[in-house]
mmCIF file of C-alpha atoms in Angstrom:
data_model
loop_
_atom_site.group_PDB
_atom_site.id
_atom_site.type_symbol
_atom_site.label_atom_id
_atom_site.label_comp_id
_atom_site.label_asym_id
_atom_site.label_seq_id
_atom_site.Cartn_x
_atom_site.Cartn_y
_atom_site.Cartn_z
ATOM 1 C CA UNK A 1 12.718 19.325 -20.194
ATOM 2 C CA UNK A 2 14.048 15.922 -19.138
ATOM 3 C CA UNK A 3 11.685 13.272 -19.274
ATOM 4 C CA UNK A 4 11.372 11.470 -15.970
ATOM 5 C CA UNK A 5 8.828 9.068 -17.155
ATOM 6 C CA UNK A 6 10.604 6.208 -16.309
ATOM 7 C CA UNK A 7 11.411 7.412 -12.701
ATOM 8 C CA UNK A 8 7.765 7.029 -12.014
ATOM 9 C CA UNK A 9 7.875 3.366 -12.067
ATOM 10 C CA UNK A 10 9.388 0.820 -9.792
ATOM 11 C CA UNK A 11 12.568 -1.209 -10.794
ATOM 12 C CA UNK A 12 11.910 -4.092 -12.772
ATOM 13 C CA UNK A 13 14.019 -5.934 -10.257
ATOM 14 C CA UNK A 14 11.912 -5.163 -7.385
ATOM 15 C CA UNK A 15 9.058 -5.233 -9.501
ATOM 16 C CA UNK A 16 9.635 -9.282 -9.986
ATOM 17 C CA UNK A 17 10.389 -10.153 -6.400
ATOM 18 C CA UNK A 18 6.979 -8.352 -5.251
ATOM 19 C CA UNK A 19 5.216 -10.283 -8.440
ATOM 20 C CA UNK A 20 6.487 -13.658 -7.218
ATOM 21 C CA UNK A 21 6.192 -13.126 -3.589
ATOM 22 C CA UNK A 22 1.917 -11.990 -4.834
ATOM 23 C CA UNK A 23 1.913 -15.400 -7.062
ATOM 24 C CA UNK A 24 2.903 -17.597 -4.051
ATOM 25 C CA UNK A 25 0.311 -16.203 -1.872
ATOM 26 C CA UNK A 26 -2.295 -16.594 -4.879
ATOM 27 C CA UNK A 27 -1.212 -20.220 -5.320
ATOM 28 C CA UNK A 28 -1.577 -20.921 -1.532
ATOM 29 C CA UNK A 29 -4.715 -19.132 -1.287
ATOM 30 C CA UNK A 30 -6.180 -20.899 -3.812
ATOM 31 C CA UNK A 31 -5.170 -24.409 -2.868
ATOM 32 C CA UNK A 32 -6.375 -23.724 0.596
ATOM 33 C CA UNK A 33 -10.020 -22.512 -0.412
ATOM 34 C CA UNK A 34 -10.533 -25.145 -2.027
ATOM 35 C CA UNK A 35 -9.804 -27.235 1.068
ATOM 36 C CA UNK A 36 -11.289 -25.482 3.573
ATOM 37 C CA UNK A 37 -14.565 -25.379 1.585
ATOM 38 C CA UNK A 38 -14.773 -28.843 0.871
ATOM 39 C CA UNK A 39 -13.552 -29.628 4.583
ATOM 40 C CA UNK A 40 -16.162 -26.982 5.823
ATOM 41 C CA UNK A 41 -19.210 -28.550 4.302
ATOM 42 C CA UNK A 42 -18.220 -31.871 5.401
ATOM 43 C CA UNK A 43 -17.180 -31.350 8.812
ATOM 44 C CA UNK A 44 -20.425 -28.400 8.745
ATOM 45 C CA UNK A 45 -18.145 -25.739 10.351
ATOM 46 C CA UNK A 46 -18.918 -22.253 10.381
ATOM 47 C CA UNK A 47 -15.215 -21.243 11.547
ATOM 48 C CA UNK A 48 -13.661 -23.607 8.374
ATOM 49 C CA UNK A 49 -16.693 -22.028 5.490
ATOM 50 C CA UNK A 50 -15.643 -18.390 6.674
ATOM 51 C CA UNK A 51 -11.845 -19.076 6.392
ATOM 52 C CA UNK A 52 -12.492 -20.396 3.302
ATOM 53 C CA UNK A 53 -14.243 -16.980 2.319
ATOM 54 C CA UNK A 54 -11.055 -15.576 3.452
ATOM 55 C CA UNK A 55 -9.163 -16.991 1.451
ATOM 56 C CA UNK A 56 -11.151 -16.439 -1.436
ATOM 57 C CA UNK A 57 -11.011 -13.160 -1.083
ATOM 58 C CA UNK A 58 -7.630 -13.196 -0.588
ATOM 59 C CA UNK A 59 -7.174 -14.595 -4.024
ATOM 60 C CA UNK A 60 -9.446 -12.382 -5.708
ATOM 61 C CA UNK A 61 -6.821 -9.361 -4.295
ATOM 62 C CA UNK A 62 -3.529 -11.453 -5.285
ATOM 63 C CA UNK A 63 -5.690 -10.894 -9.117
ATOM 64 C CA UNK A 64 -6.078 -7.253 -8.371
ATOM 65 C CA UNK A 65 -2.090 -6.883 -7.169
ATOM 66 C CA UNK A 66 -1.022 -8.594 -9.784
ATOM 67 C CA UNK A 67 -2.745 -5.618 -12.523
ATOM 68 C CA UNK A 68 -1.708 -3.246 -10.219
ATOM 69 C CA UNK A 69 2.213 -4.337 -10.611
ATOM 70 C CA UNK A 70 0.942 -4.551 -14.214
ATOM 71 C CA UNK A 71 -0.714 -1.277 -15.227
ATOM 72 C CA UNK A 72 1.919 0.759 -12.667
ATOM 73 C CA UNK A 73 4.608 0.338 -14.893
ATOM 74 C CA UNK A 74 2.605 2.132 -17.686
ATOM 75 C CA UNK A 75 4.569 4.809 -18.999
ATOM 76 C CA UNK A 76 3.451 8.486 -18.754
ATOM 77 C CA UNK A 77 1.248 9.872 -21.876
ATOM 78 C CA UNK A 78 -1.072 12.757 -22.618
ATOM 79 C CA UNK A 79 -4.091 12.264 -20.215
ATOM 80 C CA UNK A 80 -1.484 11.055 -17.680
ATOM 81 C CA UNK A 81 1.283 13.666 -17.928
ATOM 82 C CA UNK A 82 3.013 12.158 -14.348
ATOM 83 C CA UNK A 83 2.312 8.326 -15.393
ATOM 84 C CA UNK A 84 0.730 5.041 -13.476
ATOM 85 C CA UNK A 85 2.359 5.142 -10.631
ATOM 86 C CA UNK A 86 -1.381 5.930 -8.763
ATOM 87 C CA UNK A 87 -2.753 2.298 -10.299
ATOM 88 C CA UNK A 88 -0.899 0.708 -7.014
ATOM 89 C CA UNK A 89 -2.507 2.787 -4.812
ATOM 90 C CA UNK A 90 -6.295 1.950 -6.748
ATOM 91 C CA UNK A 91 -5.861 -1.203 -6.886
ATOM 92 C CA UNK A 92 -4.657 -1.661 -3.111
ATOM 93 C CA UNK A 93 -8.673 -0.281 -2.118
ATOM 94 C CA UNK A 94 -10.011 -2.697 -4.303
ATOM 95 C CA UNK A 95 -8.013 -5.074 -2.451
ATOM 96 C CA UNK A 96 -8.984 -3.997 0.885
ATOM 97 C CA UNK A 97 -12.892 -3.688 -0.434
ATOM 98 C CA UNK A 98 -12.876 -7.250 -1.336
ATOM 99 C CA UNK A 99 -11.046 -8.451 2.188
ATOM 100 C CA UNK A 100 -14.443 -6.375 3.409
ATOM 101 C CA UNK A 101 -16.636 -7.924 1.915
ATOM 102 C CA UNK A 102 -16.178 -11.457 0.578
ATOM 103 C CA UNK A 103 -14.208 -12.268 3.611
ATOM 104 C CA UNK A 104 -15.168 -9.535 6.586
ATOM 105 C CA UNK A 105 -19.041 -9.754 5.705
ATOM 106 C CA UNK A 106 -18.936 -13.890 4.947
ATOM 107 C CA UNK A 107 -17.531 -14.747 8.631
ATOM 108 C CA UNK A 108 -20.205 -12.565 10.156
ATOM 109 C CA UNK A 109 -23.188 -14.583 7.663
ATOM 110 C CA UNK A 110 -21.138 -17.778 8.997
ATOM 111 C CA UNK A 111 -20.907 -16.643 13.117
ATOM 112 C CA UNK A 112 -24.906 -15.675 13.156
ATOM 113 C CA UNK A 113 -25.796 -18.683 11.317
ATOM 114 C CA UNK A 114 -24.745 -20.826 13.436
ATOM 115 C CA UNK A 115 -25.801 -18.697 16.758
ATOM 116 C CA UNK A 116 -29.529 -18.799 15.379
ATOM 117 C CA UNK A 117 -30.056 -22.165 13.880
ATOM 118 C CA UNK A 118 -27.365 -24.332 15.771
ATOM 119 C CA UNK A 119 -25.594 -27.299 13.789
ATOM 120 C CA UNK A 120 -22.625 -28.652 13.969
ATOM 121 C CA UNK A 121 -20.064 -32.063 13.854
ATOM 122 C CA UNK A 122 -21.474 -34.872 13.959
ATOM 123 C CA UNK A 123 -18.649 -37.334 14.116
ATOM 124 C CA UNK A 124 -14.688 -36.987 15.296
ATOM 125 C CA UNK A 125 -13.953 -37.469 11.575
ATOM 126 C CA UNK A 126 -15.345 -34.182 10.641
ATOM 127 C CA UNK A 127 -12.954 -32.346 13.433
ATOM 128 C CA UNK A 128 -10.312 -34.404 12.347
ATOM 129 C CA UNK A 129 -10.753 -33.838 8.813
ATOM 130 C CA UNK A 130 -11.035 -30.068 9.467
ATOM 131 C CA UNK A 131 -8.807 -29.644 11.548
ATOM 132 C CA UNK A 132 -6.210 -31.078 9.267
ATOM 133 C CA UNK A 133 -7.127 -29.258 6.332
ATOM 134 C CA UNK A 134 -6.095 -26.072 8.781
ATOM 135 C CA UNK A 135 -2.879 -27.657 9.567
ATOM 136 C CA UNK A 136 -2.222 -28.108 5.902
ATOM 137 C CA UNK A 137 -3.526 -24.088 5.652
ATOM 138 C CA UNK A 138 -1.399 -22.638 8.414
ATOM 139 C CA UNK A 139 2.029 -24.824 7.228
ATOM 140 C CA UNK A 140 0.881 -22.901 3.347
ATOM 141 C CA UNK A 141 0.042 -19.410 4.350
ATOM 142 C CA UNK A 142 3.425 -19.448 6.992
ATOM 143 C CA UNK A 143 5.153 -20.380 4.212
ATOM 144 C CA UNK A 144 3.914 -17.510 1.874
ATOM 145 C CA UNK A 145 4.081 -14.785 4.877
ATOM 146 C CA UNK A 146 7.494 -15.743 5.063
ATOM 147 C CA UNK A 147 8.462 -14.895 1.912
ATOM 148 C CA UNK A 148 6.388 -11.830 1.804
ATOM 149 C CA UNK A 149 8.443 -11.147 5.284
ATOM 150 C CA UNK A 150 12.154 -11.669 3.767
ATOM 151 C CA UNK A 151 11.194 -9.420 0.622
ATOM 152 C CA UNK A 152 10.326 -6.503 3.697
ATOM 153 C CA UNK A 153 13.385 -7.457 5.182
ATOM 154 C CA UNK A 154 15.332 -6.889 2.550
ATOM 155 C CA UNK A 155 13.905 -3.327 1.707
ATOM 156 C CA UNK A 156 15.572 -1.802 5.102
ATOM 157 C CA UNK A 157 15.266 1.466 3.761
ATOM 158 C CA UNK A 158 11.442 1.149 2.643
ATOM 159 C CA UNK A 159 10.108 -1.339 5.233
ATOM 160 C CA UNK A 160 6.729 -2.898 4.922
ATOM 161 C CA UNK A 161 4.695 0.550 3.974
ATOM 162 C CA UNK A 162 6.555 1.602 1.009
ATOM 163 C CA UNK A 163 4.927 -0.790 -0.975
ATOM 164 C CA UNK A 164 0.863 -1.070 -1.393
ATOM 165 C CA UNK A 165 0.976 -4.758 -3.073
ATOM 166 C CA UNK A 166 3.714 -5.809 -0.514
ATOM 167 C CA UNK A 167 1.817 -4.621 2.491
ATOM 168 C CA UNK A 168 -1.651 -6.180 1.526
ATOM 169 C CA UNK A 169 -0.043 -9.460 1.077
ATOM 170 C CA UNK A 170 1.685 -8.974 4.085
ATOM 171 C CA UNK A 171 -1.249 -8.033 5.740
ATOM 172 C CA UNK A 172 -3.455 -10.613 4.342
ATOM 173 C CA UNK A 173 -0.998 -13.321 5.215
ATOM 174 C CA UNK A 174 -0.395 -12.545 8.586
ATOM 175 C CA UNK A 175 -4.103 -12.177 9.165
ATOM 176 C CA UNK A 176 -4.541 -15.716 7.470
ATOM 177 C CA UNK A 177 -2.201 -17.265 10.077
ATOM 178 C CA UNK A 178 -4.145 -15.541 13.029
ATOM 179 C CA UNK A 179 -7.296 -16.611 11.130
ATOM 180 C CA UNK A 180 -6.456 -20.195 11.299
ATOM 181 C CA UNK A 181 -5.534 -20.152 14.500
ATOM 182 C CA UNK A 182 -8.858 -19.057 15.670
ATOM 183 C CA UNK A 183 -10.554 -21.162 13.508
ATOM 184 C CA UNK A 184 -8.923 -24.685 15.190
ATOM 185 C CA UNK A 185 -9.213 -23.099 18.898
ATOM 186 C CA UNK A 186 -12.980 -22.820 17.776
ATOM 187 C CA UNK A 187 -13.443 -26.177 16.411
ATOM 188 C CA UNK A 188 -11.399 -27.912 19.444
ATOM 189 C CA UNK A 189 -13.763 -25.733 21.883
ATOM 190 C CA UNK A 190 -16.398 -27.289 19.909
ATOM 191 C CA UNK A 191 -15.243 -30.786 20.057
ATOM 192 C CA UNK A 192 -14.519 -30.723 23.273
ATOM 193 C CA UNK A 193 -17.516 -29.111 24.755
ATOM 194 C CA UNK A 194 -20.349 -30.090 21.979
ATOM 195 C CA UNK A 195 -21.323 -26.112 22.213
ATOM 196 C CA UNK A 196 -21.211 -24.547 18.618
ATOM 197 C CA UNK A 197 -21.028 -21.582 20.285
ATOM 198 C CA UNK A 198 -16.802 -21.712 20.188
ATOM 199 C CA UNK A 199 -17.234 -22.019 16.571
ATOM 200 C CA UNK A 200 -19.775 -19.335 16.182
ATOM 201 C CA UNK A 201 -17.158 -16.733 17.984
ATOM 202 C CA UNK A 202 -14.213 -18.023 16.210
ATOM 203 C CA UNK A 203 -16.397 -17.112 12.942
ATOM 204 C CA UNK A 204 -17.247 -13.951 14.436
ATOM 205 C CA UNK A 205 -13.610 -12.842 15.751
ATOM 206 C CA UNK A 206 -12.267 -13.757 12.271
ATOM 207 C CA UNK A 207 -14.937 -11.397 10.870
ATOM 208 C CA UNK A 208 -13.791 -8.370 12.489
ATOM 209 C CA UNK A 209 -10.343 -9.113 12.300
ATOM 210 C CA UNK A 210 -10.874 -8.910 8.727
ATOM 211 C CA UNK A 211 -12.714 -5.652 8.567
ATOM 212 C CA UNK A 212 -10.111 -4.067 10.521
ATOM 213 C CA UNK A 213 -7.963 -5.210 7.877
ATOM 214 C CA UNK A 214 -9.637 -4.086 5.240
ATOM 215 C CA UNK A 215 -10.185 -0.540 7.263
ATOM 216 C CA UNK A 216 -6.576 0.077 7.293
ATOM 217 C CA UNK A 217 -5.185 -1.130 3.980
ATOM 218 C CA UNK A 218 -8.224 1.219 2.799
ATOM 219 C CA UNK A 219 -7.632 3.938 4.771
ATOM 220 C CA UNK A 220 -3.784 4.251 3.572
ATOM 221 C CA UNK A 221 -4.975 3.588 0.241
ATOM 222 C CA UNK A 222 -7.363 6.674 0.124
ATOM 223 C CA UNK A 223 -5.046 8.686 1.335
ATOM 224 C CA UNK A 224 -2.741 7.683 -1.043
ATOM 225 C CA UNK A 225 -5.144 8.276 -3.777
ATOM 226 C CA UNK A 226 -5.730 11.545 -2.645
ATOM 227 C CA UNK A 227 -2.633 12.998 -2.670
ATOM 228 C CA UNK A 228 -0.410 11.988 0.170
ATOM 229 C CA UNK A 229 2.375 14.326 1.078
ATOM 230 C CA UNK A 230 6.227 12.469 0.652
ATOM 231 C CA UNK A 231 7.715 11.131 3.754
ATOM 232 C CA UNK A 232 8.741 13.966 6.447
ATOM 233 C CA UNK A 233 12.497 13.594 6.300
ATOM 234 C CA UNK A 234 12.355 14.031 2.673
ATOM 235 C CA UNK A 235 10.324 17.065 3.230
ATOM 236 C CA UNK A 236 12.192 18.484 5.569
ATOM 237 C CA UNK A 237 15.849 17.617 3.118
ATOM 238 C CA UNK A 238 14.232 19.238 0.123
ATOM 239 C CA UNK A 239 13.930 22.153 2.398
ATOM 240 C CA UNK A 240 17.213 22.621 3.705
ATOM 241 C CA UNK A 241 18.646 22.253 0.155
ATOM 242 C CA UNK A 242 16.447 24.770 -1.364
ATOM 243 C CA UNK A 243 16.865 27.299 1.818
ATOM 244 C CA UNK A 244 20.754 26.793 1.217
ATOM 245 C CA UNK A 245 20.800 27.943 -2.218
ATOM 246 C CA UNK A 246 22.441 31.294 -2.531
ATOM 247 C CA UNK A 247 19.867 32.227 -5.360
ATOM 248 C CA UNK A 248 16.903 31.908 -3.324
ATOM 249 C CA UNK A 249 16.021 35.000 -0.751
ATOM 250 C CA UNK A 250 12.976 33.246 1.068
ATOM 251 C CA UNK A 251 11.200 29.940 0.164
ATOM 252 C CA UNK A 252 7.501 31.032 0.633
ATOM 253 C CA UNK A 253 5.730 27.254 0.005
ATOM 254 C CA UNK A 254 6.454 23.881 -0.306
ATOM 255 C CA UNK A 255 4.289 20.847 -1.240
ATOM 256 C CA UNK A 256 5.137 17.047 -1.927
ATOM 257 C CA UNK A 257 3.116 14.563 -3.136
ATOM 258 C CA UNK A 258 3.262 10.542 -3.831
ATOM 259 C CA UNK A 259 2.853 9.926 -7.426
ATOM 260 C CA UNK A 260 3.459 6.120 -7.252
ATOM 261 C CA UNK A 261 6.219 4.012 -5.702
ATOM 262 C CA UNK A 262 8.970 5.883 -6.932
ATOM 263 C CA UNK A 263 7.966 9.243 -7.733
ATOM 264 C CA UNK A 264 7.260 12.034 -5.710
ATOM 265 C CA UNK A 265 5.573 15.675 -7.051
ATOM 266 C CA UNK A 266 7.920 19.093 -5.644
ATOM 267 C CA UNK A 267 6.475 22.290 -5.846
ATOM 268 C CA UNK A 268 7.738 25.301 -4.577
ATOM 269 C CA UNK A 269 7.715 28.853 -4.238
ATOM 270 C CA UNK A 270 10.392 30.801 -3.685
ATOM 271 C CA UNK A 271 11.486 34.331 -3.766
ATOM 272 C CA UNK A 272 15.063 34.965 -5.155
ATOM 273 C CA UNK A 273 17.820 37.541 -4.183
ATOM 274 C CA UNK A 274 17.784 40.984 -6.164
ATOM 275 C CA UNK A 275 19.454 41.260 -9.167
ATOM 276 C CA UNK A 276 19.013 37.758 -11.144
ATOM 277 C CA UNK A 277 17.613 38.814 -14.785
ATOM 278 C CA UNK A 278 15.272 35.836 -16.868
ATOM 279 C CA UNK A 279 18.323 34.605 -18.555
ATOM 280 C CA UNK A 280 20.418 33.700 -15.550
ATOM 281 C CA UNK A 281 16.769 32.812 -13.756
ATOM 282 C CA UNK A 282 16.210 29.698 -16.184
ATOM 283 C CA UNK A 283 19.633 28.456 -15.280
ATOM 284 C CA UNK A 284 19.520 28.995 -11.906
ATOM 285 C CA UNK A 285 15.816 26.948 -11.707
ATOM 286 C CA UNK A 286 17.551 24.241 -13.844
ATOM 287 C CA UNK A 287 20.588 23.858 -11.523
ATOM 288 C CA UNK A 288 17.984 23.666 -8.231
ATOM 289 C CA UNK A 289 15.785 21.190 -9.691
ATOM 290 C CA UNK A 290 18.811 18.750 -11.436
ATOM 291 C CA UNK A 291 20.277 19.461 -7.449
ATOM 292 C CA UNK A 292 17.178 17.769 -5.859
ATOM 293 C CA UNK A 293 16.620 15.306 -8.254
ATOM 294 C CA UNK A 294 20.435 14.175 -8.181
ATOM 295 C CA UNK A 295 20.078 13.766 -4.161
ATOM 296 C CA UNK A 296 16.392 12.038 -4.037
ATOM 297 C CA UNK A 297 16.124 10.531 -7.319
ATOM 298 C CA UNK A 298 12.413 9.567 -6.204
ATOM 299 C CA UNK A 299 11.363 13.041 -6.137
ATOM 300 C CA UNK A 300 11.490 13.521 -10.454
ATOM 301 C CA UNK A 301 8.921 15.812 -10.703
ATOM 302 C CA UNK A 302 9.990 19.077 -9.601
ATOM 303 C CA UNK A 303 8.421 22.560 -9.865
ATOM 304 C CA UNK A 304 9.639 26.144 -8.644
ATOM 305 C CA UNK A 305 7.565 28.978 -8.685
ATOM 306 C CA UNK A 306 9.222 32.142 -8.171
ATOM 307 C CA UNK A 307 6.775 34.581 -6.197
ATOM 308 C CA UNK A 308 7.657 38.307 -5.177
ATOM 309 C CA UNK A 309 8.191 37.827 -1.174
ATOM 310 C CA UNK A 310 5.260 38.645 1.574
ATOM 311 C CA UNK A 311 5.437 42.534 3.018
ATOM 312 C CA UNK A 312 6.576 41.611 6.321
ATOM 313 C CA UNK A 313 9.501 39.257 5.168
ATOM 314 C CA UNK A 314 10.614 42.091 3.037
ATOM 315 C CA UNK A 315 10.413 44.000 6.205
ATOM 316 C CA UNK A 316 12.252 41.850 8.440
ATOM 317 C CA UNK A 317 15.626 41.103 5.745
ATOM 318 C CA UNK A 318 18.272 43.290 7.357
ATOM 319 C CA UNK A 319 19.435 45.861 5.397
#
């Protein structure tokens, strides 16, 4: 049996890009907590102290990305027969756990707070010196969605969701820009009517823009982690190849599954034509499965099952 162990792991190639394009966003998020924290406390603004929890969090998931491109690249052994390529996917919902809760959970503590007990500015220097901390934020995080934006670009045939690490930076960048955004329109609002209320919404808005974050990059993480079936088209291929095969009668099942980035799980069950004894069977199952991996080098683990055909196919063959 060929081992496809190293088919199970993304190119180192690609593997470096998405590592530098993580490291860029983990620099800028950690410059800009730092920041926004200290601006925050001194200018006392809810909408500044909750980005700043943002982007906190968002570092703490660069840290979890960056094991994830780590550990994926382990190679397969014997408690892991089809390899790492899952630790993307596990490390993606701890990612999207933490946007929940350090950042999600923080803007809502930061939004009540300041409903209930009231506060604010107390000088134009603290919405100056806020407010320029988030111009000095949104120039850093455009800069690192960008990059995250050319790597997507230049993955045509992937696009953003092929890639759990790329799409939570993506996704945490993009929602830093929007976050920032809110965050001055709330602290102008405040300045300019004296109502902390702006700020308290701003804090608030941020908030659930960040658990619907979260909720997404965790829902296509669990259902990655649970087994999620390969992309249609390469579903459908495998099928028309294996129904084309002059060896097999009637193709009773077929299953995919996402191993990891770059391996994919086949498993079917087919019936073959009359006639084939066990010697010529083994080389016929060899020449099927070398057939699909040779077209979609992703799918590397491949399994054929050869079943005895349902009554009522058997039925229906013409004679």
């Amino acid at each position: 049996m060929t081992d496809n162990s190293e088919n199970n792991r993304p190119g180192p190639s690609e593997d470096r890009k998405t590592r530098l394009t993580v490291l860029v966003a983990l620099a800028a998020n950690l410059l800009i907590a730092v920041a926004k924290a200290v601006g925050g406390l001194f200018a006392g603004s809810p909408a500044l102290l909750s980005e700043a929890a943002h982007s906190v969090a968002d570092s703490l998931n660069e840290v979890f990305l960056l094991a994830a491109l780590r550990r994926s690249r382990k190679p397969a052994d014997r408690r892991h027969p089809f390899g790492y390529g899952k630790e993307r996917f596990f490390w993606s919902l701890l990612a999207a756990v933490g946007i929940f809760v350090m950042g999600g959970c923080f803007s809502f503590f930061q939004g009540f707070e300041a409903l209930t007990q009231g506060g604010g500015e107390e000088s134009r220097t603290g919405y100056v010196a806020g407010l320029a901390v988030l111009g000095v934020a949104l120039l850093a995080e455009g800069s690192s969605l960008a990059r995250a934006l050319h790597q997507v670009r230049a993955q045509p045939g992937e696009g953003i969701g092929a890639d759990p690490a790329l799409r939570t930076v993506v996704a945490e960048d993009g929602t830093a820009v929007i976050g920032v955004l809110l965050a001055a329109g709330g602290m102008v609002a405040h300045m300019v009517t004296g109502d902390i209320v702006w700020e308290a919404a701003a804090s608030l808005t941020i908030g659930l823009l960040l658990v619907y974050v979260a909720f997404s990059l965790g829902r296509s993480a669990r259902d990655q982690l649970i087994g999620e079936a390969a992309d249609p088209e390469l579903h459908r291929g495998i099928r028309e190849l294996l129904t084309s095969q002059p060896e097999i009668d009637y193709l009773a099942a077929l299953h995919t599954m996402r191993l990891g980035l770059h391996s994919t799980l086949v498993a079917a069950r087919v019936d073959l034509v009359p006639g084939i004894d066990s010697e010529r069977l083994e080389l016929v199952s060899e020449r099927i499965k070398r057939a699909v991996r040779e077209r979609w080098p992703e799918a590397d683990q491949v399994f054929l099952d050869v079943v005895e055909a349902p009554r009522r196919v058997r039925d229906e063959r013409p004679a």
